[in-house]
Structure formats: C-alpha cells, structure tokens
Coordinates of C-alpha atoms in Angstrom, one line a residue:
M1 CA -150.2 5.0 38.8
Q2 CA -153.3 2.9 39.6
F3 CA -153.7 1.8 43.3
E4 CA -156.3 -0.7 44.5
V5 CA -157.2 -2.5 47.7
W6 CA -159.8 -5.0 48.9
A7 CA -161.6 -3.6 51.9
P8 CA -165.2 -5.0 51.8
Q9 CA -166.3 -3.7 55.2
A10 CA -164.9 -0.1 54.9
G11 CA -167.2 2.9 54.3
R12 CA -164.3 5.1 53.3
V13 CA -160.7 4.3 52.1
T14 CA -157.9 6.9 51.6
L15 CA -154.5 6.4 50.0
Q16 CA -151.4 8.2 51.4
C17 CA -148.7 8.2 48.8
D18 CA -145.4 10.2 49.3
G19 CA -147.2 12.3 51.9
V20 CA -150.2 13.2 49.8
T21 CA -153.6 11.9 50.9
R22 CA -156.5 11.2 48.5
A23 CA -159.8 9.4 48.7
L24 CA -160.3 6.2 46.7
E25 CA -163.5 5.2 44.9
R26 CA -165.4 2.0 45.0
D27 CA -164.7 -0.2 42.0
P28 CA -168.1 -0.6 40.2
E29 CA -167.1 -3.9 38.7
R30 CA -165.5 -5.7 41.7
A31 CA -167.4 -5.8 45.0
G32 CA -165.4 -4.7 48.0
W33 CA -162.6 -3.2 46.0
W34 CA -161.4 0.4 46.0
R35 CA -159.2 2.2 43.5
G36 CA -157.7 5.5 42.5
E37 CA -154.8 7.2 40.7
A38 CA -151.8 8.9 42.3
D39 CA -148.4 10.1 41.1
A40 CA -145.9 7.4 42.1
R41 CA -142.6 5.8 41.0
D42 CA -140.4 3.0 42.0
G43 CA -139.7 3.5 45.7
S44 CA -142.7 5.7 46.5
R45 CA -144.0 5.1 50.0
Y46 CA -147.7 4.5 50.4
G47 CA -150.4 3.0 52.6
F48 CA -154.2 2.8 53.1
A49 CA -156.4 4.2 55.8
L50 CA -159.9 2.7 56.4
D51 CA -162.6 4.9 57.8
D52 CA -160.1 7.6 58.8
G53 CA -158.1 5.1 60.9
P54 CA -154.3 4.8 60.9
V55 CA -152.4 4.3 57.7
R56 CA -151.6 0.6 57.1
P57 CA -149.3 -1.1 54.6
D58 CA -150.8 -2.6 51.5
P59 CA -151.9 -6.3 51.9
C60 CA -150.4 -6.8 48.5
S61 CA -147.2 -4.8 49.2
R62 CA -144.3 -5.6 47.0
R63 CA -141.8 -4.1 49.5
Q64 CA -141.7 -3.1 53.2
P65 CA -138.5 -1.0 53.5
D66 CA -139.2 -0.3 57.2
G67 CA -140.5 -3.8 58.2
P68 CA -144.0 -5.2 58.5
D69 CA -145.3 -2.1 60.5
G70 CA -144.0 0.5 58.0
L71 CA -145.4 1.9 54.8
S72 CA -145.3 -0.1 51.6
A73 CA -143.1 0.9 48.7
V74 CA -143.8 0.7 45.0
V75 CA -141.7 -1.8 43.1
D76 CA -141.2 -1.5 39.3
H77 CA -140.2 -5.0 38.3
E78 CA -139.4 -3.9 34.8
R79 CA -136.4 -1.9 36.0
Y80 CA -134.2 -5.0 36.6
E81 CA -132.3 -6.2 33.6
W82 CA -132.0 -10.0 33.8
R83 CA -128.7 -11.5 32.7
A84 CA -129.3 -15.2 32.5
R85 CA -131.1 -16.8 29.6
W86 CA -132.9 -19.4 31.5
R87 CA -135.2 -22.2 30.2
G88 CA -135.8 -23.8 33.6
R89 CA -135.0 -27.1 35.2
P90 CA -137.8 -29.6 35.8
L91 CA -138.4 -31.6 39.0
P92 CA -137.7 -35.1 37.5
G93 CA -134.0 -35.8 38.1
A94 CA -133.6 -32.8 40.5
V95 CA -131.6 -32.6 43.7
L96 CA -132.8 -29.9 46.1
Y97 CA -130.7 -28.0 48.7
E98 CA -132.6 -26.3 51.5
M99 CA -131.1 -23.0 52.5
H100 CA -131.8 -20.4 55.2
V101 CA -130.5 -17.1 53.9
G102 CA -130.0 -15.7 57.4
T103 CA -127.5 -18.4 58.5
Y104 CA -126.1 -19.7 55.2
T105 CA -123.5 -17.0 55.7
R106 CA -122.5 -14.9 58.7
E107 CA -123.6 -11.8 56.8
G108 CA -127.1 -13.3 56.4
T109 CA -128.0 -11.6 53.1
L110 CA -129.1 -12.8 49.7
D111 CA -126.1 -11.2 48.1
A112 CA -123.7 -13.0 50.5
A113 CA -125.5 -16.2 49.8
A114 CA -125.2 -15.7 46.0
E115 CA -121.5 -15.5 46.4
R116 CA -121.5 -19.1 47.8
L117 CA -123.7 -20.5 45.0
G118 CA -120.6 -21.8 43.1
H119 CA -120.2 -24.4 46.0
L120 CA -123.6 -25.8 45.2
A121 CA -123.1 -26.0 41.5
E122 CA -119.8 -27.9 42.1
L123 CA -121.5 -30.1 44.7
G124 CA -124.0 -31.3 42.1
V125 CA -127.4 -30.1 43.4
T126 CA -129.8 -28.7 40.8
H127 CA -132.1 -26.4 42.8
V128 CA -131.7 -24.1 45.8
Q129 CA -134.8 -24.2 48.1
L130 CA -134.9 -20.9 50.0
M131 CA -136.7 -20.9 53.3
P132 CA -139.4 -18.1 53.5
L133 CA -138.4 -14.6 52.6
C134 CA -141.5 -12.6 53.4
P135 CA -141.0 -9.7 55.9
F136 CA -141.1 -10.6 59.6
P137 CA -140.3 -8.6 62.8
G138 CA -136.7 -7.8 63.5
T139 CA -133.7 -8.9 61.6
H140 CA -133.3 -12.7 62.2
G141 CA -135.8 -15.5 62.3
W142 CA -136.8 -18.7 60.5
G143 CA -139.3 -16.7 58.3
Y144 CA -142.5 -18.7 59.0
E145 CA -144.1 -15.6 60.6
G146 CA -144.2 -13.5 57.5
V147 CA -147.1 -11.1 56.9
S148 CA -146.5 -9.4 53.5
L149 CA -146.8 -12.4 51.2
W150 CA -145.7 -10.5 48.1
A151 CA -142.6 -8.8 49.6
V152 CA -138.9 -9.8 50.4
H153 CA -137.5 -9.3 54.0
E154 CA -135.6 -6.1 53.8
P155 CA -132.6 -7.2 56.0
Y156 CA -132.0 -10.0 53.4
G157 CA -131.7 -7.3 50.7
G158 CA -135.2 -6.7 49.5
P159 CA -136.6 -7.4 46.0
E160 CA -133.5 -6.4 44.0
A161 CA -131.3 -8.7 46.0
L162 CA -133.6 -11.7 45.4
K163 CA -133.5 -11.0 41.6
R164 CA -129.7 -10.8 41.8
F165 CA -129.7 -14.1 43.7
V166 CA -132.0 -15.9 41.2
D167 CA -130.0 -14.5 38.3
R168 CA -126.7 -15.8 39.7
A169 CA -128.2 -19.2 40.4
H170 CA -129.6 -19.4 36.8
E171 CA -126.2 -18.4 35.4
L172 CA -124.7 -21.4 37.3
G173 CA -127.4 -23.7 36.0
L174 CA -129.2 -23.9 39.4
G175 CA -133.0 -23.6 39.7
V176 CA -134.5 -21.7 42.7
V177 CA -137.4 -22.9 44.8
L178 CA -139.1 -20.7 47.4
D179 CA -140.8 -21.8 50.6
V180 CA -144.1 -20.0 51.0
V181 CA -146.6 -20.0 53.9
H182 CA -150.3 -20.0 53.1
N183 CA -151.6 -21.8 56.2
H184 CA -151.2 -18.9 58.7
F185 CA -150.0 -15.3 59.0
G186 CA -147.5 -14.0 61.5
P187 CA -148.7 -12.6 64.9
S188 CA -146.8 -9.3 64.6
G189 CA -147.4 -6.7 62.0
N190 CA -150.4 -8.6 60.6
Y191 CA -153.0 -6.0 59.4
L192 CA -154.8 -8.3 57.0
P193 CA -157.9 -8.7 59.3
V194 CA -158.3 -4.9 59.3
F195 CA -158.9 -5.0 55.6
G196 CA -161.1 -8.0 55.2
P197 CA -162.0 -11.6 56.3
Y198 CA -158.6 -13.1 55.6
L199 CA -159.1 -15.4 58.7
T200 CA -162.1 -17.4 59.8
D201 CA -163.3 -18.8 63.1
R202 CA -164.9 -21.7 61.3
H203 CA -161.7 -23.7 61.6
H204 CA -158.7 -23.5 63.9
T205 CA -155.0 -24.4 63.4
P206 CA -152.0 -24.6 65.8
W207 CA -151.5 -20.9 65.1
G208 CA -155.0 -19.8 65.9
A209 CA -157.8 -18.9 63.5
A210 CA -157.5 -20.5 60.1
V211 CA -156.9 -18.7 56.8
N212 CA -160.3 -18.2 55.1
L213 CA -160.4 -20.6 52.2
D214 CA -164.1 -21.6 52.4
A215 CA -166.1 -19.0 54.4
P216 CA -167.7 -15.8 53.0
G217 CA -165.1 -13.6 51.3
S218 CA -162.9 -16.6 50.6
D219 CA -162.9 -16.0 46.8
E220 CA -160.8 -12.9 47.3
V221 CA -158.5 -14.6 49.9
R222 CA -157.8 -17.5 47.6
A223 CA -157.1 -15.1 44.8
F224 CA -154.7 -13.2 47.1
L225 CA -152.8 -16.3 47.9
I226 CA -152.7 -17.6 44.3
G227 CA -151.7 -14.1 43.1
S228 CA -148.8 -14.1 45.5
A229 CA -147.6 -17.5 44.4
L230 CA -147.7 -16.6 40.7
A231 CA -145.9 -13.3 41.4
W232 CA -142.9 -15.2 42.9
L233 CA -142.8 -17.4 39.8
R234 CA -143.3 -14.6 37.3
D235 CA -141.7 -11.5 38.7
Y236 CA -138.7 -13.2 40.3
R237 CA -138.3 -16.1 37.8
I238 CA -138.5 -18.6 40.7
D239 CA -138.8 -22.2 39.4
G240 CA -140.9 -23.8 42.1
L241 CA -142.6 -23.3 45.4
R242 CA -142.5 -25.4 48.6
L243 CA -145.9 -25.1 50.3
D244 CA -145.6 -25.1 54.1
A245 CA -147.9 -27.5 56.1
V246 CA -150.7 -27.9 53.5
H247 CA -152.5 -30.3 55.9
A248 CA -153.4 -27.1 57.9
L249 CA -155.2 -25.6 54.8
V250 CA -158.7 -26.3 55.9
D251 CA -161.0 -26.1 52.8
T252 CA -164.4 -27.7 52.5
R253 CA -165.2 -26.3 49.0
A254 CA -165.7 -28.6 46.1
L255 CA -162.7 -27.1 44.3
H256 CA -159.9 -27.4 46.8
F257 CA -157.5 -24.4 47.0
L258 CA -154.5 -26.6 46.2
E259 CA -156.2 -27.8 43.0
E260 CA -157.0 -24.2 42.0
L261 CA -153.4 -23.3 42.8
S262 CA -151.8 -26.1 40.8
T263 CA -154.1 -25.3 37.8
A264 CA -152.9 -21.7 37.9
V265 CA -149.2 -22.6 38.2
D266 CA -149.5 -25.1 35.3
A267 CA -151.1 -22.4 33.2
L268 CA -148.3 -20.0 34.0
A269 CA -145.7 -22.6 33.1
A270 CA -147.3 -22.9 29.7
E271 CA -147.4 -19.1 29.3
V272 CA -143.8 -18.5 30.2
D273 CA -142.6 -21.8 28.5
R274 CA -140.5 -23.2 31.3
P275 CA -141.2 -25.9 33.9
L276 CA -142.7 -24.7 37.2
F277 CA -143.6 -27.0 40.1
L278 CA -145.2 -27.1 43.6
V279 CA -143.8 -29.2 46.4
A280 CA -146.1 -29.8 49.5
E281 CA -145.1 -30.3 53.1
T282 CA -147.8 -32.6 54.3
D283 CA -148.6 -34.8 57.2
L284 CA -151.5 -36.5 55.5
N285 CA -149.8 -39.4 53.6
D286 CA -152.5 -38.9 51.0
P287 CA -151.3 -39.7 47.4
R288 CA -154.2 -37.7 46.0
L289 CA -152.2 -34.5 46.7
I290 CA -149.6 -35.6 44.1
T291 CA -151.9 -37.3 41.7
S292 CA -152.6 -35.5 38.5
R293 CA -155.9 -33.6 38.2
D294 CA -157.0 -35.6 35.2
K295 CA -156.8 -38.7 37.5
G296 CA -158.8 -37.2 40.3
G297 CA -155.9 -35.7 42.3
L298 CA -155.1 -32.2 43.3
G299 CA -152.2 -31.9 40.9
L300 CA -149.3 -30.9 43.1
H301 CA -146.0 -32.0 41.6
A302 CA -144.3 -33.5 44.7
Q303 CA -144.4 -33.7 48.5
W304 CA -142.0 -34.1 51.4
N305 CA -141.8 -37.7 52.6
D306 CA -141.3 -37.6 56.4
D307 CA -141.8 -41.4 56.6
F308 CA -138.5 -42.0 54.8
H309 CA -136.7 -39.5 57.1
H310 CA -138.2 -41.0 60.3
A311 CA -137.3 -44.6 59.2
L312 CA -133.8 -43.5 58.3
H313 CA -133.3 -41.4 61.5
T314 CA -134.4 -44.2 63.8
T315 CA -132.2 -46.7 61.9
L316 CA -129.2 -44.4 62.4
T317 CA -129.7 -43.2 65.9
G318 CA -132.0 -45.7 67.7
E319 CA -134.2 -42.8 68.9
S320 CA -137.8 -43.8 69.7
Q321 CA -139.5 -40.8 71.2
G322 CA -142.6 -39.1 69.8
Y323 CA -143.3 -40.0 66.2
Y324 CA -140.2 -42.1 65.9
A325 CA -141.9 -44.7 68.1
D326 CA -143.7 -46.2 65.1
F327 CA -140.5 -46.7 63.2
A328 CA -138.2 -47.8 66.0
R329 CA -139.8 -51.3 66.4
A330 CA -138.2 -52.5 63.2
P331 CA -136.4 -49.5 61.6
L332 CA -134.8 -51.4 58.6
A333 CA -138.2 -52.9 57.8
G334 CA -139.7 -49.4 57.9
L335 CA -136.9 -48.1 55.7
A336 CA -137.4 -51.0 53.2
K337 CA -141.2 -50.3 53.1
T338 CA -140.7 -46.6 52.2
L339 CA -138.0 -47.4 49.6
T340 CA -140.5 -49.6 47.8
G341 CA -143.9 -48.2 48.6
G342 CA -143.2 -44.6 49.3
Y343 CA -145.2 -44.3 52.6
F344 CA -144.7 -46.2 55.8
H345 CA -148.1 -45.2 57.1
D346 CA -150.4 -46.2 54.3
G347 CA -153.5 -47.0 56.3
T348 CA -151.5 -48.6 59.2
Y349 CA -152.0 -47.9 62.9
S350 CA -149.9 -45.0 64.2
S351 CA -149.2 -45.3 67.9
F352 CA -148.1 -41.6 68.0
R353 CA -151.5 -40.5 66.6
E354 CA -153.4 -43.3 68.3
R355 CA -155.3 -44.0 65.1
H356 CA -154.8 -45.4 61.6
H357 CA -153.1 -43.1 59.3
G358 CA -152.5 -42.6 55.5
R359 CA -153.6 -44.5 52.5
P360 CA -151.7 -46.7 50.0
L361 CA -149.8 -45.1 47.2
D362 CA -150.4 -46.6 43.7
R363 CA -146.8 -47.1 42.3
T364 CA -148.2 -47.4 38.8
R365 CA -149.7 -43.9 39.0
V366 CA -147.2 -42.0 41.2
A367 CA -143.6 -41.6 40.1
G368 CA -140.8 -41.8 42.6
H369 CA -139.6 -38.2 41.9
R370 CA -142.9 -36.9 43.4
L371 CA -141.6 -37.9 46.8
L372 CA -138.8 -35.9 48.4
G373 CA -136.3 -38.0 50.5
Y374 CA -134.0 -36.5 53.0
S375 CA -132.0 -37.3 56.2
Q376 CA -132.2 -33.8 57.6
T377 CA -134.4 -30.7 57.2
H378 CA -134.8 -27.4 59.0
D379 CA -137.7 -28.9 60.9
Q380 CA -136.0 -32.1 61.9
V381 CA -132.9 -30.3 63.1
G382 CA -134.2 -27.0 64.3
N383 CA -137.2 -28.4 66.2
R384 CA -134.9 -30.4 68.5
A385 CA -134.2 -28.8 71.8
Q386 CA -130.7 -27.8 71.0
G387 CA -130.8 -27.9 67.2
D388 CA -128.3 -30.7 67.0
R389 CA -127.6 -32.0 63.5
L390 CA -127.2 -35.6 62.6
S391 CA -123.4 -35.0 62.6
S392 CA -123.5 -34.6 66.4
L393 CA -125.4 -37.8 66.9
V394 CA -123.6 -40.4 64.7
S395 CA -120.2 -41.2 63.3
P396 CA -118.9 -40.0 60.0
G397 CA -119.3 -43.5 58.7
L398 CA -123.0 -43.5 59.6
L399 CA -123.4 -40.1 58.0
A400 CA -121.9 -41.6 54.8
C401 CA -124.5 -44.4 55.1
A402 CA -127.3 -41.8 55.4
A403 CA -126.0 -39.9 52.3
T404 CA -125.7 -43.2 50.4
L405 CA -129.3 -44.1 51.1
T406 CA -130.7 -40.6 50.5
L407 CA -128.9 -39.9 47.2
T408 CA -129.5 -43.3 45.6
A409 CA -133.1 -43.8 46.7
P410 CA -136.0 -43.7 44.2
F411 CA -137.0 -40.2 45.5
T412 CA -136.0 -36.6 44.7
P413 CA -133.2 -36.0 47.2
M414 CA -133.1 -33.0 49.3
L415 CA -130.2 -31.8 51.5
F416 CA -130.2 -29.4 54.4
M417 CA -127.5 -26.7 54.2
G418 CA -124.2 -27.9 55.7
E419 CA -125.0 -31.6 55.8
E420 CA -122.9 -32.1 52.8
W421 CA -119.8 -31.5 54.9
A422 CA -121.2 -32.8 58.3
A423 CA -121.4 -29.2 59.6
G424 CA -120.4 -29.0 63.3
T425 CA -122.6 -26.0 63.9
P426 CA -126.1 -26.6 65.3
W427 CA -129.2 -25.1 63.7
Q428 CA -131.4 -23.7 66.5
F429 CA -134.7 -22.0 66.8
F430 CA -134.2 -18.2 66.9
T431 CA -136.5 -15.2 66.7
D432 CA -136.1 -11.4 66.8
H433 CA -139.5 -10.3 67.9
T434 CA -139.7 -6.5 68.6
D435 CA -142.8 -7.0 70.8
P436 CA -141.4 -7.8 74.3
E437 CA -144.6 -9.6 75.4
L438 CA -144.5 -11.8 72.2
A439 CA -140.8 -12.4 72.6
D440 CA -141.3 -13.6 76.2
A441 CA -144.2 -15.8 75.3
V442 CA -142.2 -17.5 72.6
R443 CA -139.3 -18.0 75.0
R444 CA -141.5 -19.5 77.7
G445 CA -143.4 -21.6 75.3
R446 CA -140.2 -23.1 73.9
R447 CA -138.9 -24.0 77.3
R448 CA -142.2 -25.4 78.5
E449 CA -142.4 -27.6 75.4
F450 CA -139.1 -29.3 76.0
A451 CA -139.4 -29.4 79.8
A452 CA -142.3 -31.8 79.2
H453 CA -139.7 -34.1 77.5
G454 CA -137.2 -33.9 80.4
W455 CA -135.0 -31.0 79.3
K456 CA -133.9 -28.4 81.9
E457 CA -134.9 -24.9 81.0
E458 CA -131.4 -23.6 81.1
D459 CA -130.4 -26.2 78.5
V460 CA -132.9 -24.9 75.9
P461 CA -131.4 -22.0 74.0
D462 CA -133.2 -18.6 74.3
P463 CA -134.7 -17.9 70.8
Q464 CA -134.3 -14.1 71.4
D465 CA -130.6 -14.2 72.3
P466 CA -128.6 -13.1 69.2
A467 CA -126.0 -15.7 70.1
T468 CA -128.6 -18.4 69.2
R469 CA -128.7 -17.2 65.6
D470 CA -125.0 -16.7 65.6
R471 CA -124.3 -20.3 66.7
S472 CA -126.5 -21.5 63.8
C473 CA -124.5 -19.8 61.0
L474 CA -122.5 -22.2 58.9
D475 CA -118.7 -22.2 59.4
W476 CA -117.3 -22.1 55.9
S477 CA -113.8 -23.0 57.1
E478 CA -115.0 -26.5 58.0
P479 CA -115.1 -28.0 54.4
E480 CA -111.3 -27.5 54.2
R481 CA -110.5 -29.8 57.1
E482 CA -111.2 -33.3 58.2
P483 CA -113.5 -35.1 58.8
H484 CA -115.7 -32.5 56.9
A485 CA -113.6 -32.7 53.7
R486 CA -114.0 -36.4 53.4
V487 CA -117.8 -36.2 53.9
L488 CA -118.0 -33.5 51.3
A489 CA -116.1 -35.6 48.8
W490 CA -118.5 -38.5 49.4
Y491 CA -121.5 -36.3 48.7
R492 CA -120.0 -35.0 45.5
R493 CA -119.2 -38.5 44.3
L494 CA -122.8 -39.8 45.1
L495 CA -124.3 -36.8 43.3
A496 CA -122.1 -37.3 40.3
L497 CA -123.3 -40.9 40.2
R498 CA -126.9 -39.8 40.4
H499 CA -126.4 -37.7 37.3
E500 CA -124.3 -40.3 35.5
Q501 CA -126.4 -43.4 36.0
P502 CA -129.9 -43.2 34.5
D503 CA -131.2 -46.0 36.8
L504 CA -130.8 -43.7 39.8
T505 CA -133.3 -41.3 38.4
D506 CA -135.7 -43.9 37.1
P507 CA -139.2 -42.8 38.3
D508 CA -140.6 -46.3 38.6
L509 CA -141.0 -47.0 42.3
A510 CA -142.0 -50.6 41.6
D511 CA -138.5 -51.3 40.1
T512 CA -136.8 -51.0 43.5
K513 CA -136.0 -54.3 45.0
V514 CA -134.8 -54.4 48.7
A515 CA -133.2 -56.9 51.0
Y516 CA -132.2 -56.3 54.7
D517 CA -131.2 -57.9 57.9
E518 CA -132.6 -56.2 61.0
Q519 CA -130.3 -58.0 63.5
R520 CA -127.1 -57.6 61.4
R521 CA -128.1 -54.1 60.5
W522 CA -127.5 -54.1 56.7
I523 CA -129.8 -53.1 53.9
A524 CA -129.3 -53.4 50.1
F525 CA -131.5 -52.4 47.2
R526 CA -131.3 -52.6 43.4
R527 CA -132.5 -50.1 40.9
G528 CA -132.0 -51.4 37.4
D529 CA -128.3 -52.3 37.0
V530 CA -127.3 -50.3 40.1
L531 CA -127.0 -52.0 43.4
V532 CA -126.6 -50.2 46.7
A533 CA -125.4 -51.9 49.9
V534 CA -125.2 -50.2 53.3
N535 CA -123.7 -51.8 56.4
L536 CA -124.8 -49.9 59.6
A537 CA -123.1 -52.3 62.0
P538 CA -119.6 -51.5 63.3
E539 CA -118.3 -54.9 62.1
P540 CA -117.8 -56.0 58.5
A541 CA -120.6 -57.8 56.7
A542 CA -120.5 -60.4 53.9
L543 CA -123.6 -59.9 51.8
S544 CA -124.6 -62.7 49.5
L545 CA -126.5 -60.6 46.9
G546 CA -125.7 -62.5 43.7
V547 CA -124.0 -59.5 42.0
Q548 CA -121.6 -61.3 39.7
H549 CA -119.7 -59.2 37.1
A550 CA -120.3 -56.0 39.0
R551 CA -117.8 -53.2 39.5
V552 CA -117.6 -50.7 42.3
L553 CA -118.7 -47.2 41.4
A554 CA -118.2 -45.7 44.8
A555 CA -117.4 -46.9 48.3
W556 CA -117.0 -45.0 51.6
E557 CA -114.4 -47.6 52.7
P558 CA -112.5 -49.7 50.2
V559 CA -114.6 -52.6 48.8
E560 CA -113.3 -55.3 46.5
T561 CA -115.2 -56.3 43.3
P562 CA -117.5 -59.2 44.1
G563 CA -116.1 -62.6 43.2
A564 CA -117.7 -65.5 41.4
D565 CA -119.8 -66.3 44.5
G566 CA -121.5 -62.9 44.2
V567 CA -120.7 -61.9 47.8
V568 CA -120.0 -58.3 48.6
H569 CA -117.8 -57.6 51.6
V570 CA -118.9 -54.3 53.1
P571 CA -116.8 -52.7 56.0
G572 CA -118.6 -51.6 59.1
E573 CA -120.5 -48.3 59.0
S574 CA -120.0 -48.0 55.2
G575 CA -121.9 -47.9 52.0
V576 CA -121.1 -49.0 48.4
V577 CA -122.6 -48.5 45.0
L578 CA -122.0 -51.1 42.3
L579 CA -123.0 -51.5 38.7
Q580 CA -124.0 -54.8 37.2
E581 CA -122.2 -55.4 33.9

C-alpha cells in the first residue's frame, strides 16, 4: 500500500505501520511530499515521525480509533456494500433538520440516531444536517474542535457507522448534509503545525492563528481542505456540506478559497451525477457568496440567514440585548424586510457593530432557496447561558406562530432537533476535554463571558460536568404527550403544505408581498395564491386582507373561511394558512 505525507520542512520522515518502521523517500514530482510502500490492510495502525521525533497521526487520517492523539488506521472504503440506490435530493424545495448525534439520542451514536430517522421522514423534512463529526478529545462535545478533518469521531461509531447512517437516510428518501469546520483546528490533539504551515500569523481569528489560505505553503493547505470536503461527498455519499463561519476564512488571493471549493464540488456533482451543495454560515451579509461564479460570485449554493432569525426572535420574545438590539426597535418591520429582501442589514447601520453592515441582495439574481430561514439553531440555543430553547421562553401558541413563519417563508427552512415537538430539554454547551488545564480554561472562560452580562457563575452550567450533556439529550417520550404532541402535529401539517403547494417553494423573492401592524402585533404575507397570517398578540385580530374566495388550509386555532368582506379573524397567538381560489 502507498503511504504519503506533506512535510516540507522535514529532513527525514519515517512511517510506522503495524509496528514496523521504514523510511520514506521524497516525492520527485511534488515538493515537500514524502512517500513509500508498506504492507497494510483495512484497520492497520500507522503514523509518521519527522526527524526522528515522536510518531504522529496522519494529517489525512481516515480513522482515529484511539482519539486525536492515537495512531491512524487504514480505511478501505470499498469494503462497505451500499444498499440504497440514491440519485440525490437538490437544495431547491428542501427542508433541513440540524442534528447533533451525541444528544439526538441518549446513546449518542450514529447507529442510535439512524434508528430514529423514520421520525424525520414522517415529519416531512428532506435533509438531515449533522453537526461536525471529526474526532475531538473525550467522548462528548459539540464537534467544532475537531482535528482530523477526514475522520469520524470514534465514540459516534467511526467510518462504518456513518456509512450505515447515510445508507439508512437514503433508504428513507432523506439527504444528508455534514457540518465541516475549515476556519480553525481544535486546540487539543492538533499536530498539523508539526507537519507544515497549516496556520499563519498573517491573520488572526477568535480561535488564534488563522488557517493558511494565502501565505507560503497555502496551495497544499487549500488542497488539504478541498480534498477533505470532496472525500465526505464521495466516500460517504454525503449530499451537501455546511461550512462553519466562512467569514473567518481570511484569504487575500485573487481566487478565493470558497470559489475554488465550489468549483471542485460542482465538478464532483457532474462526475457522480447527483446534486451536491454547499451552505455557508456567514456574518457578512454579502450576496456575492451565493451568487453564481459566472455572474461574479463565489458560487456557494446557500447561506444561513441570521437576520431572519434575529427579527423573528425579537418579535417573539422582546429580547433586545447584543445583536438583537438592531431588530428590537421595530421587530415586525425587520421581519417584513427580511421576508421580502432577504437581509435586514443590507448596507444599514448596525448599532451592535457600531458601523454599517452588509450590502443589498438583488432579488432578480438570488433565489429565495439560497437563504436558510430558522427560528432556532445549535448556536442560537446553545450559546445562551443556560441553553434554553424557544419553548422555555414563549407559549405554545407563539411557537406555532414561529413555525408558521419559518415553514411558509420564501427561504429554505431549517429546524433544530426537537423544536418540532417543543422539546422541554435545554441544549447546553458541553465539552469533554482530557487536558485538565484546557478544561479549566474553557470552564472559566464560559463563566466570565456570561458574568459580563449579569449571570451568576453558579447559574452557568459547567461544560465539563457530564450532567450538562445529559440534560441536553432529547427526551423521546415527550412527543407522545401534550403540549408536545400538538406542536408536532402542527409542524407535520405545515411541512405537508410546503410539499403540496408549489407557491411555497417558489424561488422568486420578489413575489412575496407583506403587510403588518407593529402595535397590534400581526403580520401577513402572500406567496402566489397562498396567504399566511400570524397574530402574535394575545387577543383576536380581524385582518382586512382582501382574501375573498379563500379556504383555510391549516390553522393553529380554528379560523373561519373569510366572508365577502375579505376579513380574516385570527385568534390570539395563532397562525393560519389560506389558499385563494
């Protein structure tokens, strides 16, 4: 078997494979690369030593059976026999469901999660979006501190378990999206800088030195990241990737890394003959990210739209701290702006940032499905001091209003696991660092962060306490009892409507027409022949919307068909979807 590794500064590289050590030779055709042959099979343990130093795992390791600090293991991807005949599911018309494998079930494994995929197929989502799966220290964590970008966290089940999960999802008609982190590497078990200039001091990020995308050696670093991305899509038959915090990818080269990545993914989609897509998490409000390359954009297929979330959250809760301040002045106006224009900050002044932010989105060039809309995400729940979900902040009626707005908006909807039944469990920040100093630093940093916002230290959960993770696991008995069962039925009905009514997946943002009343707290919008009305106030509202000859498709509380006067009577804290006939 051929082994290779990029180590441009090394004077000598040896391979240890199954206890046998041999020297590698320089690759005459690729500067900085070393290569050599060794007897190996699926499962063989190996690592590399530079200049007679300690044996380290392969930067491109496909498996880390003993965690980030252990030896790598060979993975023969041809051994797995795929069951599902899968042609893929494209992003237009999709509904995503964000899942953390470690808390979706109490067992916290991919196999246990796969057993619950039938719930999602019945719910009506189209894609499962898995939070990061790369190896990280310990057993439990969010996954954003991974270090082996080609491998699967062993406590989740490793490579074979991921293939079984994807296979089962595809059998049920569900696509699979994977969250990947290219903007930083984890602080523990990260040996990449030993091998080469994977990081650069030219730029800095909230996590320290930036990933090297534009300094000397960056050609190989970019190829490393793109190769990892393509491996998930090819070897595991993943359907799309969610790219974490792309605004932290500092790249001054003429060909931006994201454009290079999107070009490679589109080429692979043509090769395997199934749709593949990239979804960016971004704080930039820059439509060039999701504009096609032939029109001067970077060619990503979609992005998270936090503006919609922030406007919706402030509308529902009245919260005004931090970045919510910009939206809290007139939340329904902000919500209306995002529903019709995509972004709220499109060159406007942001008091949170103390500067102008964003640029306008051209609705004739950017389809609505390229923006993901959501009322909750792992970030927006887990980065609260106590990980409290929306269900602990507002009534079931307002939760129904949030679902109505999210699932009928002109965006690609995304749900966060458990929201579909108003889960009563929190989702808190938890870690399992094996380094005591790092664990203590994370614990103190978390408490210091929230102490600045008035929280008592004892009220901030300890990330290292196993009970913090345990509290965050979904309770699968909840959907069977009230009020959870009623909320779940509402989500199912709205998702069914989204699949039944073509107007609800119309990609034309300009076709959405909105009316609202800030004081009376109602908002209504029209998409083709579908009209959505949401009353956030506790008292009933008579909305004169001119919807004659319309029938009710769904209503949280009973709503009568509009009369000849076109008035819709919407009960308090309720939403209704109607069809003009």
